[in-house]
Tab-separated table of C-alpha atoms in Angstrom:
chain	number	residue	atom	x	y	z
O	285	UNK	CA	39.691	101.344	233.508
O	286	UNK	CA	36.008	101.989	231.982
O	287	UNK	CA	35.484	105.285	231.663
O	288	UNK	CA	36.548	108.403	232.901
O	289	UNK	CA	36.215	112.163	233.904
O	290	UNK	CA	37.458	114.518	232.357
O	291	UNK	CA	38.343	117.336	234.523
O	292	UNK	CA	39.818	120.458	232.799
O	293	UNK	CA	41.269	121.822	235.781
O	294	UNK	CA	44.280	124.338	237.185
O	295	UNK	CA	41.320	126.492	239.340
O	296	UNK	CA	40.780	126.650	242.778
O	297	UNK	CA	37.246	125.556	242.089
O	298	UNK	CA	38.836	122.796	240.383
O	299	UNK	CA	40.339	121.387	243.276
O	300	UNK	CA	37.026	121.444	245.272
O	301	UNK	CA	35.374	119.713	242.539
O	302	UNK	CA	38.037	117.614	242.011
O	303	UNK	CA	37.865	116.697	246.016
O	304	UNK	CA	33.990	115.613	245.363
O	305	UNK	CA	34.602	113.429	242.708
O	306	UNK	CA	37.175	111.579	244.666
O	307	UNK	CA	34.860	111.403	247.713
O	308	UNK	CA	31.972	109.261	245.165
O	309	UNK	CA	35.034	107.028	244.170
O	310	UNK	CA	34.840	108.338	240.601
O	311	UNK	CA	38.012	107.618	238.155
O	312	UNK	CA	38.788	110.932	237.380
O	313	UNK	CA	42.202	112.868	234.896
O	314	UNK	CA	42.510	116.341	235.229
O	315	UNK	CA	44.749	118.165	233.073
O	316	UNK	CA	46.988	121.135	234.327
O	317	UNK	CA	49.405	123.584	232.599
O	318	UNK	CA	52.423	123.705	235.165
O	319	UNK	CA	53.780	121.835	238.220
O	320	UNK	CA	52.428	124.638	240.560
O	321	UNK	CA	49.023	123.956	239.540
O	322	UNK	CA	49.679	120.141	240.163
O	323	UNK	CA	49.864	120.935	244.271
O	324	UNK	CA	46.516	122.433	244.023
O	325	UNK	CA	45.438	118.184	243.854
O	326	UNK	CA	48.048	116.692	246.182
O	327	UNK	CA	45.750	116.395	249.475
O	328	UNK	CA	43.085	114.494	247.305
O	329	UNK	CA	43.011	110.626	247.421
O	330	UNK	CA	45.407	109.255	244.038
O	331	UNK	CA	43.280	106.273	243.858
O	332	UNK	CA	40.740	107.845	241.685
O	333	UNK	CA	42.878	110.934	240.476
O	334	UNK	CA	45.250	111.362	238.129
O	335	UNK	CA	47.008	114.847	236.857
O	336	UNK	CA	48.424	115.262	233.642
O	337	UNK	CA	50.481	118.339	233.603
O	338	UNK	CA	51.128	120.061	229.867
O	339	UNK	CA	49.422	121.966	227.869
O	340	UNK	CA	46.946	120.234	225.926
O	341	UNK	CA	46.315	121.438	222.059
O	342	UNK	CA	43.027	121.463	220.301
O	343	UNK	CA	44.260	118.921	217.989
O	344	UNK	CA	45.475	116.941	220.903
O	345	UNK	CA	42.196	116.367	222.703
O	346	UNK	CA	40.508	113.762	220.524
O	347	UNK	CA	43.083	111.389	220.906
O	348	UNK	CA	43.635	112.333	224.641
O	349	UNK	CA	39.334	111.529	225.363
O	350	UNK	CA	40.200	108.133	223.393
O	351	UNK	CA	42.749	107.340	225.315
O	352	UNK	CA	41.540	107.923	228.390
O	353	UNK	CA	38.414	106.474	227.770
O	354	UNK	CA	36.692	109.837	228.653
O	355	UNK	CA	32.919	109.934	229.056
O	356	UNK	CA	32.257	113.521	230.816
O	357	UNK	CA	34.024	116.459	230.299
O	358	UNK	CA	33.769	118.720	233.279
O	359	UNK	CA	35.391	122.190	232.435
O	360	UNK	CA	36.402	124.173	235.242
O	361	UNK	CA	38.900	126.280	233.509
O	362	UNK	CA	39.905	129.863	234.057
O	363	UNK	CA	36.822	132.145	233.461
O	364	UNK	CA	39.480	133.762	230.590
O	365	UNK	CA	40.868	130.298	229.014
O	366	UNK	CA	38.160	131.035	226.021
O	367	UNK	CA	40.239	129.037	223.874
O	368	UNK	CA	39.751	125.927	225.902
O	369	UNK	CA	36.044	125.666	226.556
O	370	UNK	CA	35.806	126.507	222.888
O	371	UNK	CA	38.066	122.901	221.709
O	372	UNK	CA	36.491	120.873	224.785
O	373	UNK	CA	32.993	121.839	223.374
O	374	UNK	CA	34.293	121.166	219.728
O	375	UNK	CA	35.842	117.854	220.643
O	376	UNK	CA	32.620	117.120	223.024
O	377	UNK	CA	30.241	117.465	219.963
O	378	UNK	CA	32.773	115.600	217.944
O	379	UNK	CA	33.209	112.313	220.165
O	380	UNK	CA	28.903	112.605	221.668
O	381	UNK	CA	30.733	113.006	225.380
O	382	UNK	CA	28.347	114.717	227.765
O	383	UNK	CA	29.760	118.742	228.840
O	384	UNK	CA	29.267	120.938	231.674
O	385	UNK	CA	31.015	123.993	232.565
O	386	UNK	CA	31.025	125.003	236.044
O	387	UNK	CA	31.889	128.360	236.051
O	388	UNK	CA	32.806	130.008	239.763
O	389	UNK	CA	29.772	132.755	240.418
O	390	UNK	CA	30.300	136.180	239.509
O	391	UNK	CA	30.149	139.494	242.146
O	392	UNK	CA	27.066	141.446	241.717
O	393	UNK	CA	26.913	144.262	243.687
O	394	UNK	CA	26.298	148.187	242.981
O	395	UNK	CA	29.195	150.387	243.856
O	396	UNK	CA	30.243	154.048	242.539
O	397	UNK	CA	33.835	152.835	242.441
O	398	UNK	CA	32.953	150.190	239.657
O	399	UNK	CA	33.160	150.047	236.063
O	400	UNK	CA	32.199	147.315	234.641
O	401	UNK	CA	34.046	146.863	230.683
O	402	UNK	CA	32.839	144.378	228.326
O	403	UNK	CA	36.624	144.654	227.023
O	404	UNK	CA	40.036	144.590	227.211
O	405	UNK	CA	39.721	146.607	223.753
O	406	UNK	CA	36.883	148.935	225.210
O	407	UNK	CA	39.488	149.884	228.199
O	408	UNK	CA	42.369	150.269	225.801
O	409	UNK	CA	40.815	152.460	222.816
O	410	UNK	CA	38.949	154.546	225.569
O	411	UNK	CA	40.523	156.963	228.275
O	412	UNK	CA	40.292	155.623	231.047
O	413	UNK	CA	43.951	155.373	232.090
O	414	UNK	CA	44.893	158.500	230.899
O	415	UNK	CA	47.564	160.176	233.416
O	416	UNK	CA	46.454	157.750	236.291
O	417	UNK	CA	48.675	155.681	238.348
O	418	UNK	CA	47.159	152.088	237.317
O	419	UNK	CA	47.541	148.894	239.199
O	420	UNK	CA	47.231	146.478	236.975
O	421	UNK	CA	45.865	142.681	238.139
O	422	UNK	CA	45.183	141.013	234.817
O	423	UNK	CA	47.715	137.997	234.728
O	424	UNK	CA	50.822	138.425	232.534
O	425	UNK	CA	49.489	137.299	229.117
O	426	UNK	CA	47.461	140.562	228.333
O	427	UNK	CA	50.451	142.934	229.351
O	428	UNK	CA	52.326	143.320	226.161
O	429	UNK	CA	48.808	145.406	225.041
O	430	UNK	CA	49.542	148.118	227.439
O	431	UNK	CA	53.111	148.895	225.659
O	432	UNK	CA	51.346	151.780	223.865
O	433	UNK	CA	49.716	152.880	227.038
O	434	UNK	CA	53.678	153.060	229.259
O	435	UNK	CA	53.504	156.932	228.078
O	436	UNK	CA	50.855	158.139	228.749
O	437	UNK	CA	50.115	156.350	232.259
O	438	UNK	CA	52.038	155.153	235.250
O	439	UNK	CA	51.344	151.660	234.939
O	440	UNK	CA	52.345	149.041	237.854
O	441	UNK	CA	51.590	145.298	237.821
O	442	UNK	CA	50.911	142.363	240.076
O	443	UNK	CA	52.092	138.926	238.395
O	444	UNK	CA	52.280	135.261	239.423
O	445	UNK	CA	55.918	134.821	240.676
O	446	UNK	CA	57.310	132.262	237.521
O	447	UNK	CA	59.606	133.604	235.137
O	448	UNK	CA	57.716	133.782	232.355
O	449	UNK	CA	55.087	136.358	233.822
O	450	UNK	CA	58.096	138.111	235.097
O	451	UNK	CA	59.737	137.863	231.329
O	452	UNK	CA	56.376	139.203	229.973
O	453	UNK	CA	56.141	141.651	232.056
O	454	UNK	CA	59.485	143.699	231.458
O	455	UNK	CA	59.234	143.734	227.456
O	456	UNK	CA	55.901	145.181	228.260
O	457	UNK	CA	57.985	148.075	229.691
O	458	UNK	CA	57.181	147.425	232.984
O	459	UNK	CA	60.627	148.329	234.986
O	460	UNK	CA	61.260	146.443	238.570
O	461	UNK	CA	60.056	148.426	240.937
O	462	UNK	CA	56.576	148.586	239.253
O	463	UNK	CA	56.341	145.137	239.206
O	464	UNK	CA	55.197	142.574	242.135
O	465	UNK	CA	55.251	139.099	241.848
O	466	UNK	CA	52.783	137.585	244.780
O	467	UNK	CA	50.891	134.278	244.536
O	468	UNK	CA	47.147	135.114	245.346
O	469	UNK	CA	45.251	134.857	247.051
O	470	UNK	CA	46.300	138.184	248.619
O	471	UNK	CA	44.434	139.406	252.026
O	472	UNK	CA	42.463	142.727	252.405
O	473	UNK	CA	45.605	143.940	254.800
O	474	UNK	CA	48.504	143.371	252.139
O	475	UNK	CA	46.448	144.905	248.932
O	476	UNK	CA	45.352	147.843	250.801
O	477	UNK	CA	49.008	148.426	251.572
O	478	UNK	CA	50.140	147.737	248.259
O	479	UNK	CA	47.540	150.200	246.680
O	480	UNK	CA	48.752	152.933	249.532
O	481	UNK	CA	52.405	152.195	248.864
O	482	UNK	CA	52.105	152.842	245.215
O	483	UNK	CA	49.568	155.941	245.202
O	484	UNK	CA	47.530	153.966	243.001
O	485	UNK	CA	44.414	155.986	241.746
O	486	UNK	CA	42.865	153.270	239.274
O	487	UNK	CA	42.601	149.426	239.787
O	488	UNK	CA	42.012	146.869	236.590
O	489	UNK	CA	41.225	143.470	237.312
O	490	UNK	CA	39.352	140.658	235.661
O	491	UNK	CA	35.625	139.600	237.305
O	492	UNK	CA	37.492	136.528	238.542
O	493	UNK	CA	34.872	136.136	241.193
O	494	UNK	CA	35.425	135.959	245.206
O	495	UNK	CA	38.217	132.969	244.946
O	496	UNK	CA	39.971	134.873	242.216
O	497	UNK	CA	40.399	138.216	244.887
O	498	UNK	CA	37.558	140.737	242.611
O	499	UNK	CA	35.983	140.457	246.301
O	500	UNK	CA	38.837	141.705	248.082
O	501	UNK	CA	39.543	144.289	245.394
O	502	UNK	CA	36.003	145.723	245.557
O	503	UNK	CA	36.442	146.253	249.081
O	504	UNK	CA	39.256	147.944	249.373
O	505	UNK	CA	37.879	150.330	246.204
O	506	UNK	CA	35.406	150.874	248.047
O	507	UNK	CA	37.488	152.205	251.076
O	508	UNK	CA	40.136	154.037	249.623
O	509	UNK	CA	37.483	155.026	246.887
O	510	UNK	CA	39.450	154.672	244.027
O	511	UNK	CA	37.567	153.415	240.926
O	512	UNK	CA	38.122	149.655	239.853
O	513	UNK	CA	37.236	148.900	236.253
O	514	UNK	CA	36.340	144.931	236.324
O	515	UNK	CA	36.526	143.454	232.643
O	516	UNK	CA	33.867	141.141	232.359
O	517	UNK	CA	34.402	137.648	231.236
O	518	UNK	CA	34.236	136.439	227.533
O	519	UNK	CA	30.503	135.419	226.370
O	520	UNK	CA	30.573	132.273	224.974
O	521	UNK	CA	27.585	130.041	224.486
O	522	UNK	CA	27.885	126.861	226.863
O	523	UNK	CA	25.899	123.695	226.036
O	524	UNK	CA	25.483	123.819	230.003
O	525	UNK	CA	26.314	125.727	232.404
O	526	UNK	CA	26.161	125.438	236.456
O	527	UNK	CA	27.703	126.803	239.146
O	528	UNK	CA	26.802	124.438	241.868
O	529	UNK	CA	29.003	122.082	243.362
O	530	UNK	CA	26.483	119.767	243.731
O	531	UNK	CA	24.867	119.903	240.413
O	532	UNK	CA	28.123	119.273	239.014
O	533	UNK	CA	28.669	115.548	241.100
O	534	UNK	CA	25.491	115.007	240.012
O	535	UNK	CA	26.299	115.274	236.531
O	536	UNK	CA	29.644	112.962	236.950
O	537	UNK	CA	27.470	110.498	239.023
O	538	UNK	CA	24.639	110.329	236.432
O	539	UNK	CA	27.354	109.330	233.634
O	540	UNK	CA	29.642	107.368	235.178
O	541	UNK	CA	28.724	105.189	238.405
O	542	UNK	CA	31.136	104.358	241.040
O	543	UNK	CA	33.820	102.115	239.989
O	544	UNK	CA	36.716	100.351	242.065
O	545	UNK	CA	39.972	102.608	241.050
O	546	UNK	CA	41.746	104.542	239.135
O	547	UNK	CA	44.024	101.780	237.215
């Protein structure tokens, strides 16, 4: 094989990006954290794919672009995976392979149900949770920084079902019944229930954009009208940036023609 992309992957929007670059016949590797994210590529023609799953450390990805042969990094990561646009940008500049992020588009809409936080800090040193009954639909990692905050709030939580979240979760002092372990995405129907069911009076999410469910959320804020505090997403300073589909084939295609295979 001459040459390679790169896909950082795991995302929905990975898996429609990864479907593009299969469709141009472009050798493609696209590395994944767990099994489960693996099935988000199985429909997609092998011949020009290939899914590593494992995480990958910063001081693994030199080795891993030589390897491969990689000559385009494509990073479609999780909005909130700071930590790994920031080594595929280091190791980009380091090896002179060409980088684009393609970032799913964020929600912009006026509502009075919204606060927008620039912060997980900024929510957790303010008081905004104060006595509320909070749903919280951050992922599991950022749970243990509510501990402080199981006193002083009713706190619930909606997790990935794995064990780990679910491990996470109850050292964070969540107890079982405020826990709910649901693959998304979850339909308009089921989270309006879920907020009902639990008296929930505040809703904090990440601005995962309409495939990671802020859509959804928004809407159902917006009928139940109970606030919904959106963290925005880290600011870090891309070399480039798109969130177009088709700017983003373009990019792979003006790197790395078509070649036969994946072999």
């Amino acid at each position: 094989m001459v040459g390679c992309i790169w896909l950082i992957g795991g995302t929905t929007e990975s898996q429609t990006l990864a479907s593009a670059i299969a469709s141009h016949h472009l050798p493609c590797i696209v590395t994944v954290t767990t099994e489960a994210a693996k099935l988000l590529y199985s429909a997609i023609d092998q011949t020009y794919l290939k899914v590593r799953v494992g995480k990958l450390l910063p001081n693994q990805m030199p080795k891993f672009c030589q390897m491969h042969q990689v000559i385009v990094i494509l990073d479609a990561s999780h909005p909130y995976a700071l930590e790994v646009s920031q080594a595929a940008i280091a190791v980009s500049r380091l090896a002179n392979i060409p980088y684009l992020r393609y970032e799913r588009p964020n929600i912009i809409s006026a509502s009075p149900q919204i606060i927008q936080l620039d912060s997980f800090n900024t929510l957790l040193t303010g008081q905004y949770l104060v006595g509320q009954r909070v749903l919280l639909t951050v992922g599991s990692q950022i749970l243990p920084q509510f501990i402080n905050w199981q006193t002083r709030a009713i706190l619930f939580t909606r997790i990935l079902p794995t064990l780990e979240a679910l491990q996470i979760a109850l050292e964070s002092g969540f107890t079982s019944e405020r826990i709910l372990a649901l693959r998304p995405p979850v339909g308009k129907q089921l989270e309006l229930a879920l907020w009902q069911k639990w008296r929930i009076n505040l809703v904090v999410t990440k601005a995962s954009g309409r495939v990671g469910g802020e859509a959804t959320k928004r809407e159902v804020a917006h009928q139940l009208n109970i606030p919904l505090i959106v963290i925005e997403r880290p600011k870090l300073a891309y070399p480039q940036l798109t969130d177009d589909i088709q700017v983003a084939t373009n990019f792979c295609l003006q790197h790395l023609p078509k070649r036969a295979s994946y072999s």
